[in-house]
XYZ file of C-alpha atoms in Angstrom:
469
model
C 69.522 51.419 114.190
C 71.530 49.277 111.962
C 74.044 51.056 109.438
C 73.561 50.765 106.096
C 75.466 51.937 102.336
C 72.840 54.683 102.180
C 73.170 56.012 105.870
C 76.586 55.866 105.529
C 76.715 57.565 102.385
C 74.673 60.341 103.591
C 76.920 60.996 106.887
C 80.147 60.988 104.077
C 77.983 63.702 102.092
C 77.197 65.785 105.154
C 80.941 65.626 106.882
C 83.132 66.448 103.474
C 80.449 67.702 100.820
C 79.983 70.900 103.000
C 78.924 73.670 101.008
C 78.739 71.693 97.534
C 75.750 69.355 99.613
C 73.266 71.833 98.431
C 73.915 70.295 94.744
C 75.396 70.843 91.184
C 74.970 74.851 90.905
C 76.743 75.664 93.790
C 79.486 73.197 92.548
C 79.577 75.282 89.738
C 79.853 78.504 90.977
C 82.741 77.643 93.306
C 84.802 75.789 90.726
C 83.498 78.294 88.091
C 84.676 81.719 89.957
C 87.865 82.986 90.123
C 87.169 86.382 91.571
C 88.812 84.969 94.856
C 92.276 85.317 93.127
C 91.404 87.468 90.446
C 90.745 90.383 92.260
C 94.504 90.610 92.372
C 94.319 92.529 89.120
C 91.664 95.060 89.778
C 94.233 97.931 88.938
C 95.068 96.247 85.434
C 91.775 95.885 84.612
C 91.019 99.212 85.506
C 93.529 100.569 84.018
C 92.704 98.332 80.523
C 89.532 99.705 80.672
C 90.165 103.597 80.935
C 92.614 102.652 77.857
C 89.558 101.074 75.829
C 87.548 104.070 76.717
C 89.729 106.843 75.758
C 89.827 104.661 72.278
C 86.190 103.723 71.843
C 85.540 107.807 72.366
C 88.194 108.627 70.112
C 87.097 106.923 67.214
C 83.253 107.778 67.653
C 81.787 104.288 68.853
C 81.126 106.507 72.240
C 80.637 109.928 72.835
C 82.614 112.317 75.197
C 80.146 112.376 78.136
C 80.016 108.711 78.019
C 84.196 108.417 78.390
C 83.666 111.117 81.333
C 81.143 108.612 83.007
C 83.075 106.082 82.367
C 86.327 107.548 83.308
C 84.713 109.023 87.030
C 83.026 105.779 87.686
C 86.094 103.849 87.598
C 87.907 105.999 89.681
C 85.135 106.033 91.956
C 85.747 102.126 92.263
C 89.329 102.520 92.340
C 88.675 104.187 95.790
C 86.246 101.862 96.846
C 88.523 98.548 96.812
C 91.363 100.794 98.156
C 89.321 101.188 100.944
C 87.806 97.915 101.078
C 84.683 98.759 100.691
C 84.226 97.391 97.281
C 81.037 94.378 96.989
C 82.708 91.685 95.358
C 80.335 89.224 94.355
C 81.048 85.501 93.334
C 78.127 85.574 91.551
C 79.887 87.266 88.817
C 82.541 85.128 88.809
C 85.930 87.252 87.970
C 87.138 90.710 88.728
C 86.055 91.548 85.057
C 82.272 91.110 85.506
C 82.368 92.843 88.973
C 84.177 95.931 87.832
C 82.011 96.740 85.012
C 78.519 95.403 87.174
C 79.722 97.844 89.899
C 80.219 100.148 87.168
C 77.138 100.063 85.579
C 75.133 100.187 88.716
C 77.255 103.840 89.348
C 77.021 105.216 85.480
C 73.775 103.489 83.784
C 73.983 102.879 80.092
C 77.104 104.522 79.511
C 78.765 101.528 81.857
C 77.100 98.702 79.372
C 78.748 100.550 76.207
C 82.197 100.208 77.597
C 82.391 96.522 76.845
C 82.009 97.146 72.854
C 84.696 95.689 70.446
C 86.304 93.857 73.496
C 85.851 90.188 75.179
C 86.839 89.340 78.233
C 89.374 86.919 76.442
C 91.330 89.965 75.354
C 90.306 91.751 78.349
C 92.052 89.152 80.912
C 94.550 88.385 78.165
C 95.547 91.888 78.617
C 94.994 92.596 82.204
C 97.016 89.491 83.174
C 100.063 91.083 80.611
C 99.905 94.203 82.796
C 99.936 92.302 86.529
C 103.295 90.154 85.596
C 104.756 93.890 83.835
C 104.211 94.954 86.728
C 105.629 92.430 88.818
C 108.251 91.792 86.859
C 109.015 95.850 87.966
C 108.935 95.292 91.112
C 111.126 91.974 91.390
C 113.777 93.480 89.459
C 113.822 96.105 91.691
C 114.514 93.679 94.330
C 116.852 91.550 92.772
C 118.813 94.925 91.940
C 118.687 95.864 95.892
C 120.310 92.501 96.470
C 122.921 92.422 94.329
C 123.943 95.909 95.679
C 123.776 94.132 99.388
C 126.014 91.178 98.630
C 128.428 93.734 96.329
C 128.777 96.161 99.126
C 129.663 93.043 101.403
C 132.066 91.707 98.581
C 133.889 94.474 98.609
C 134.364 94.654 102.357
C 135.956 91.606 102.407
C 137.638 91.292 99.202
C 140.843 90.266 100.941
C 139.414 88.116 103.751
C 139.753 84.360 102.932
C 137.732 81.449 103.307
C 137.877 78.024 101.687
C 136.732 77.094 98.463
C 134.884 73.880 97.732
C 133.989 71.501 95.744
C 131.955 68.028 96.365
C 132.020 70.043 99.908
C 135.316 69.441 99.984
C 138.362 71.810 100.700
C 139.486 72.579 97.623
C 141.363 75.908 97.320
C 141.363 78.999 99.529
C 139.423 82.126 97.992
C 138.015 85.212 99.606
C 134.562 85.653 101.421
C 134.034 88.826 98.529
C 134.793 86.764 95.710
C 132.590 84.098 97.125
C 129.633 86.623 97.437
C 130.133 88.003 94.147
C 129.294 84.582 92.935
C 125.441 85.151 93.896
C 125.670 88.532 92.708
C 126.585 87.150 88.704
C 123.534 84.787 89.333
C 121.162 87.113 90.474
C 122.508 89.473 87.259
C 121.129 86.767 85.140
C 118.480 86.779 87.063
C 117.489 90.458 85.876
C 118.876 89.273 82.159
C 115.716 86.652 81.947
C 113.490 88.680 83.268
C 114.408 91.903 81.298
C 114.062 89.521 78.074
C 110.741 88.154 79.297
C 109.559 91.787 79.351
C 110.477 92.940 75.780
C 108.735 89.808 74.665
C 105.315 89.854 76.818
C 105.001 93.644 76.376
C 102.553 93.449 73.409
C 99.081 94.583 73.761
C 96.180 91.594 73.146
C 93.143 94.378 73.788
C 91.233 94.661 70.395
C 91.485 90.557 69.582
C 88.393 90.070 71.133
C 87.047 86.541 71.305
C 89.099 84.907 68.668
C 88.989 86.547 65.672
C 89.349 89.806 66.004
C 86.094 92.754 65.708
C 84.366 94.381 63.040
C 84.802 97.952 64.499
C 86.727 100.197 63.409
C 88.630 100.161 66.714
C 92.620 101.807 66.639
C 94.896 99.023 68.607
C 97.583 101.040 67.935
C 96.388 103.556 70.546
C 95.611 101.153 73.034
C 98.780 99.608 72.887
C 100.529 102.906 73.567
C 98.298 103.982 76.253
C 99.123 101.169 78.194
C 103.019 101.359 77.769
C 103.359 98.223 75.539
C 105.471 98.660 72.393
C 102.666 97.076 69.780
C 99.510 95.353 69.595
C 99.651 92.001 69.142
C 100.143 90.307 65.287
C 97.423 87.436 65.393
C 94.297 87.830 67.460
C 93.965 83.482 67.792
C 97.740 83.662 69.809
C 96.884 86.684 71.678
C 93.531 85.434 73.631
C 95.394 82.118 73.845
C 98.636 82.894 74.675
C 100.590 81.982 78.068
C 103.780 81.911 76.908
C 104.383 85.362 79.254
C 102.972 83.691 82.135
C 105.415 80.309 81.764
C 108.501 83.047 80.927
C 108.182 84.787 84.297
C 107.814 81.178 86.061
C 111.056 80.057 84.681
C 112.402 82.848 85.953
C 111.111 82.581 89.115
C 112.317 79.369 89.548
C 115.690 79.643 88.278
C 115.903 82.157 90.518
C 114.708 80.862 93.364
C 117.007 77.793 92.416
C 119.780 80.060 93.128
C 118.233 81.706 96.475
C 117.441 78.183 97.728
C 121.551 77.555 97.229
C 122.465 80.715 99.110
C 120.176 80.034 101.676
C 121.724 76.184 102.165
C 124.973 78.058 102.537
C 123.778 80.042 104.944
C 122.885 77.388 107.145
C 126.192 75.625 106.615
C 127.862 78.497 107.543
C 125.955 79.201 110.405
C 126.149 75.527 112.023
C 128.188 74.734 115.211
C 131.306 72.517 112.895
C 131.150 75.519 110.320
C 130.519 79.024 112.057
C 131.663 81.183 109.245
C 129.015 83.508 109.868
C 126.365 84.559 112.787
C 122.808 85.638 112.219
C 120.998 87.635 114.870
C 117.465 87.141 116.606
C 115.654 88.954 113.308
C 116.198 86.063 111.275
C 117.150 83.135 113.762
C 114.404 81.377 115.859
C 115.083 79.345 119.068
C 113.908 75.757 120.423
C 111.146 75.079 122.475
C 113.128 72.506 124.262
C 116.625 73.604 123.651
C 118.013 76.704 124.728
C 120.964 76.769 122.786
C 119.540 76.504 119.614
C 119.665 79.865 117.167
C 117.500 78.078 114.045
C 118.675 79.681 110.680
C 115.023 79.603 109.738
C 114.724 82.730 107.452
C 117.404 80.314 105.095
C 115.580 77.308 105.553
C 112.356 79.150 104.954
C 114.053 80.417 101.429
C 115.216 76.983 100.886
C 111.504 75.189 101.134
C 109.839 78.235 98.727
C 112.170 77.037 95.493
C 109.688 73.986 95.680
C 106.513 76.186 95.355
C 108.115 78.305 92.702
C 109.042 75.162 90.873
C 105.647 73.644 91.952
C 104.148 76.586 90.107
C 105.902 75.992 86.502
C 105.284 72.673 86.207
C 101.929 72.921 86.926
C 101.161 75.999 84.283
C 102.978 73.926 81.894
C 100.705 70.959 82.494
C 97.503 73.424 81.757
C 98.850 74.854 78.841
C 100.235 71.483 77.145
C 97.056 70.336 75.569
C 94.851 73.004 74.569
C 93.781 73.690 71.116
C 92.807 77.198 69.974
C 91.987 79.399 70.945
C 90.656 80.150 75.287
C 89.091 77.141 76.777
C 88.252 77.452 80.435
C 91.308 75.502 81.966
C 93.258 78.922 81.071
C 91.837 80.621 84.893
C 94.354 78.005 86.047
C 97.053 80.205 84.957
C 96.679 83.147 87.301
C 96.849 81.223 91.322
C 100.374 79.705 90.682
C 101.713 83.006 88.734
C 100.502 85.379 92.067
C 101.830 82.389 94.691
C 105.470 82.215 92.703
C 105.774 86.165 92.883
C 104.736 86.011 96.420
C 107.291 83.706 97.066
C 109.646 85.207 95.063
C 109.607 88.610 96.432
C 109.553 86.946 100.128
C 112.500 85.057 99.719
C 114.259 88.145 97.561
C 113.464 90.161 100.901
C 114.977 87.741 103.324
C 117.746 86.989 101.765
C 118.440 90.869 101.110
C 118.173 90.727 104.947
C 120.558 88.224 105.995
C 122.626 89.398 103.994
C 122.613 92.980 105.614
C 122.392 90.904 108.789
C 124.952 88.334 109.111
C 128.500 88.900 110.954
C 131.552 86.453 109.074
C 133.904 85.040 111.621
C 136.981 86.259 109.600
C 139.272 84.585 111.953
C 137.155 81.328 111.572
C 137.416 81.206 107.798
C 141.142 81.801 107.788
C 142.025 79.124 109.723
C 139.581 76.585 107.693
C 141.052 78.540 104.512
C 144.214 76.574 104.949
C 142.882 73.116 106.073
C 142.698 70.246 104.098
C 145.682 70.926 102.222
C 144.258 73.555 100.469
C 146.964 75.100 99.016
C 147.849 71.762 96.936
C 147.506 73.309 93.353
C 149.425 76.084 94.725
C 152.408 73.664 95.148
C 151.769 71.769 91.582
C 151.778 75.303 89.958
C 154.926 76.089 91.789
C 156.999 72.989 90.409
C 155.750 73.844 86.833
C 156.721 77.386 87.028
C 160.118 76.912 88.781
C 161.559 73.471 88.132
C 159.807 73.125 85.091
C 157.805 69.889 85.667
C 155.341 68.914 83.071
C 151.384 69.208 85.176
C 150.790 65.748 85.447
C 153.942 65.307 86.642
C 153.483 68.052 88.901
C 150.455 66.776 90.396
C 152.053 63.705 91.043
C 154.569 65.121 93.151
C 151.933 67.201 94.938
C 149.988 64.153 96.249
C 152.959 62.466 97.287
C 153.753 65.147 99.018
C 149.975 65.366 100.781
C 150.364 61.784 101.676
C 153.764 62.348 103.544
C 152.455 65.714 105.045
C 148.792 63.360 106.165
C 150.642 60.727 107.344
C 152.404 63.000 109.623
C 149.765 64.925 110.886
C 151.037 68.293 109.480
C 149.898 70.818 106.468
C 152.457 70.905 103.446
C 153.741 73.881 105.076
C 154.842 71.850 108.073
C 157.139 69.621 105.935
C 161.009 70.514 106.071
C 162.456 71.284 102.748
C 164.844 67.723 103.299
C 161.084 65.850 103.317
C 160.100 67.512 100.472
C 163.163 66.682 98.724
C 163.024 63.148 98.839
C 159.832 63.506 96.263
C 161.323 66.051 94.466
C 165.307 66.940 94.583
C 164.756 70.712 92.684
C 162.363 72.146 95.826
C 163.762 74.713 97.141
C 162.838 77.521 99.787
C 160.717 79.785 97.744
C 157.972 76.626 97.752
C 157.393 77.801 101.383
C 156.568 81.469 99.985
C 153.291 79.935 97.709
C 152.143 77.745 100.504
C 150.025 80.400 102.407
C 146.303 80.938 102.294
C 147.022 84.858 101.992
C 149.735 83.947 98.910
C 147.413 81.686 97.204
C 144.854 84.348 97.238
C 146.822 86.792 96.206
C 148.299 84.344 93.067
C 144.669 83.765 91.257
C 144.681 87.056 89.515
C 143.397 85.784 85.929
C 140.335 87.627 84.973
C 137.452 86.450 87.099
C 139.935 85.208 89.688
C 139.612 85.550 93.263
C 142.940 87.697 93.440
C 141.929 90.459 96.249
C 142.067 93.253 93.742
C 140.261 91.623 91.206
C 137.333 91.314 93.597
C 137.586 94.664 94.854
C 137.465 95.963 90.937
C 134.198 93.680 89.992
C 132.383 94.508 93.274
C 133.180 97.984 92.142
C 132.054 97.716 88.709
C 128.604 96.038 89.667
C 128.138 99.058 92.208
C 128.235 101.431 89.748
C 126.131 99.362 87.541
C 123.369 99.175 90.215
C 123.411 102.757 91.685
């Protein structure tokens, strides 16, 4: 049988249209639904609910046996979908519809009066407030846990050096703590942005309804407070329409996973064969199916690759949001898949890194003897000649890199020139050069606030302890 547009057409339909061959209403109902990510938020929405109960009975618009109903159903489905045994149905689309449906079937008429002087613009407006508040808990909680991690390792090794880079070049010696600490003044930010995402998202949209607001005499004020935000929202238009708490906690995210995605690329320096500052063991390494020597810093890589998805995630909520006129339009469900995916990844990443950084084992003797290398103590020898023989700095650093040329050139550090070599740069060197050209005395120098002087490390991994217990 010869093959024609039609027959070929047909097998296309039948080997990629899958379920959407049966036509346009099951096409609508898959791209329509959301309860398949939704569902995430079944404990907002319950709670949301109970809240707009408690006020609907308070002000009359229900009576008290309808709030009991209401109150005993809910927590009957609370227990259901803890135990799995709740019937979600795509049929009615999001976990909204489900909740009260299930509820209804349970309770009767006093289920259908629950939905009075709301919309399930406010109500997902509202729920979706509560699930990043809550998340936003829970990864500050985790960024505080790390920060106490790399502080308590700071501390430990306030004095122990390692080099310093820039351009991943040898730049100056500092110390493995001060080095850590770094991360741990990030990951404070971190908290800052997320902290100041909270005080702004943590106004209540229940009560906007639709659009415009409702015609009952409903008390906002109360729901607000029941629900642990500080007010209800000012204009009912921004608060069903709003994102702006959704694109808040993903620039957080991925700023933050910005700076995991660094630590974690340092991590896998360090752990390479030419670096080996630091060891990993088999709980966050992986092996090679062909090459037994391998210890993969996966867990880091791992980190690395999810700064993409976070990133991924804001760009595409921003592209949702950019073009929509008030108040909800339909593209809004978009908001909610890359928001749960970035905390996912967030909290993931927060938890390996936490881990590694428990985990590792620094090669102390290793980073001391790459502390010194590539003349690392340079500005240590251009600071010298402005403090003692007064040179101007640009003068200073002139003699310095003639003096790294002569030192290259002969295969030796600048502590392995003789005072006579030195002196045919400079004529006023004297001894005490020899007593700043140590990785342990340049260390020990840098003790300007912030510095990586020993006990200057010592006192800010101190400080952020106490901050964090």
């Amino acid at each position: 049988m010869s093959e024609t547009p039609e027959r070929r057409n047909s097998e296309a339909n039948r080997q990629w249209g899958g379920r959407f061959a049966a036509g346009p209403s099951v096409i609508m109902q898959e791209i329509n639904a959301s309860i398949g990510f939704d569902r995430k938020m079944w404990r907002q929405d319950i709670r949301g609910s109970l809240a707009h109960a408690a006020m609907l009975a308070r002000i009359g618009l229900i009576d008290a046996a309808d709030e009991r109903a209401i109150s005993d159903g809910l927590a009957a489905i609370s227990a259901e979908i803890e135990a799995g045994r709740f019937p979600f149905a795509e049929a009615l689309e999001d976990i909204h519809m489900n909740i009260e449906a299930r509820l209804t079937e349970r309770v009767g008429e006093a289920g259908k009066r629950l939905h009075t002087a709301r919309s399930r613009n406010d109500q997902v407006a509202t729920d979706f407030r509560l699930w990043v508040r809550d998340a936003i808990d829970g990864l500050d909680a985790q960024l505080a846990d790390l920060m106490r991690a790399l502080a308590e390792r700071a501390e430990a090794h306030a004095a122990d050096p390692m080099p310093g880079f820039t351009h991943l070049q040898t730049a100056q010696p500092v110390t493995f703590g001060h080095h850590l600490l770094a991360y741990v003044e990030m990951f404070g930010r971190d908290r800052g942005r997320l902290a100041d995402g909270r005080r702004r998202l943590n106004e209540c949209p229940l009560g906007s309804a639709a659009l415009a607001g409702t015609s009952f005499p409903i008390d906002r004020d109360m729901t607000a407070a029941s629900l642990g935000f500080d007010r209800p929202t000012a204009n009912s238009l921004d608060a069903v329409s709003d994102r702006d708490f959704a694109l808040e906690f993903l620039s957080a995210a991925a700023i933050s996973a910005m700076h995991l995605s660094r630590m974690a690329e340092e991590i896998v320096i360090w752990c390479s064969a030419p670096f080996r500052f630091i060891r990993l063991s088999d709980a966050f390494t992986t092996g090679s199916s062909i090459m037994p020597q391998k210890r993969n810093p996966d867990a880091a890589e791992l980190v690395r690759a999810k700064a993409g998805r976070v990133t991924g995630a804001l760009v595409g909520l921003l592209t949702v949001m950019k073009g929509l006129p008030l108040a909800y339009a339909k593209d809004m469900q978009e908001d909610k898949e890359p928001v749960f995916d970035a905390a996912d990844a967030w909290a993931l990443s927060l938890a390996a890194t936490a881990g590694m950084v428990r985990d590792m084992t620094p090669d102390i003797a290793r980073m001391r003897e790459l502390a010194g290398s590539g003349f690392a103590t340079a500005t240590d020898l251009a600071d010298w000649l402005v403090r003692v023989p007064r040179l101007a700095f640009r003068d200073a650093h002139h003699v310095t890199g003639r003096l790294v040329a002569m030192a290259e050139a002969k295969g030796a550090d600048l502590a392995g020139l003789s005072l006579a070599e030195m002196r045919t740069v400079e004529p006023r060197m004297t001894d005490a050069v020899f007593s700043v050209l140590t990785v342990d005395a340049s260390v020990a120098s840098r003790t300007s606030y912030g510095g990586t002087a020993p006990a200057n490390v010592v006192e800010q991994a101190r400080r952020w302890r106490a901050a964090l217990a």
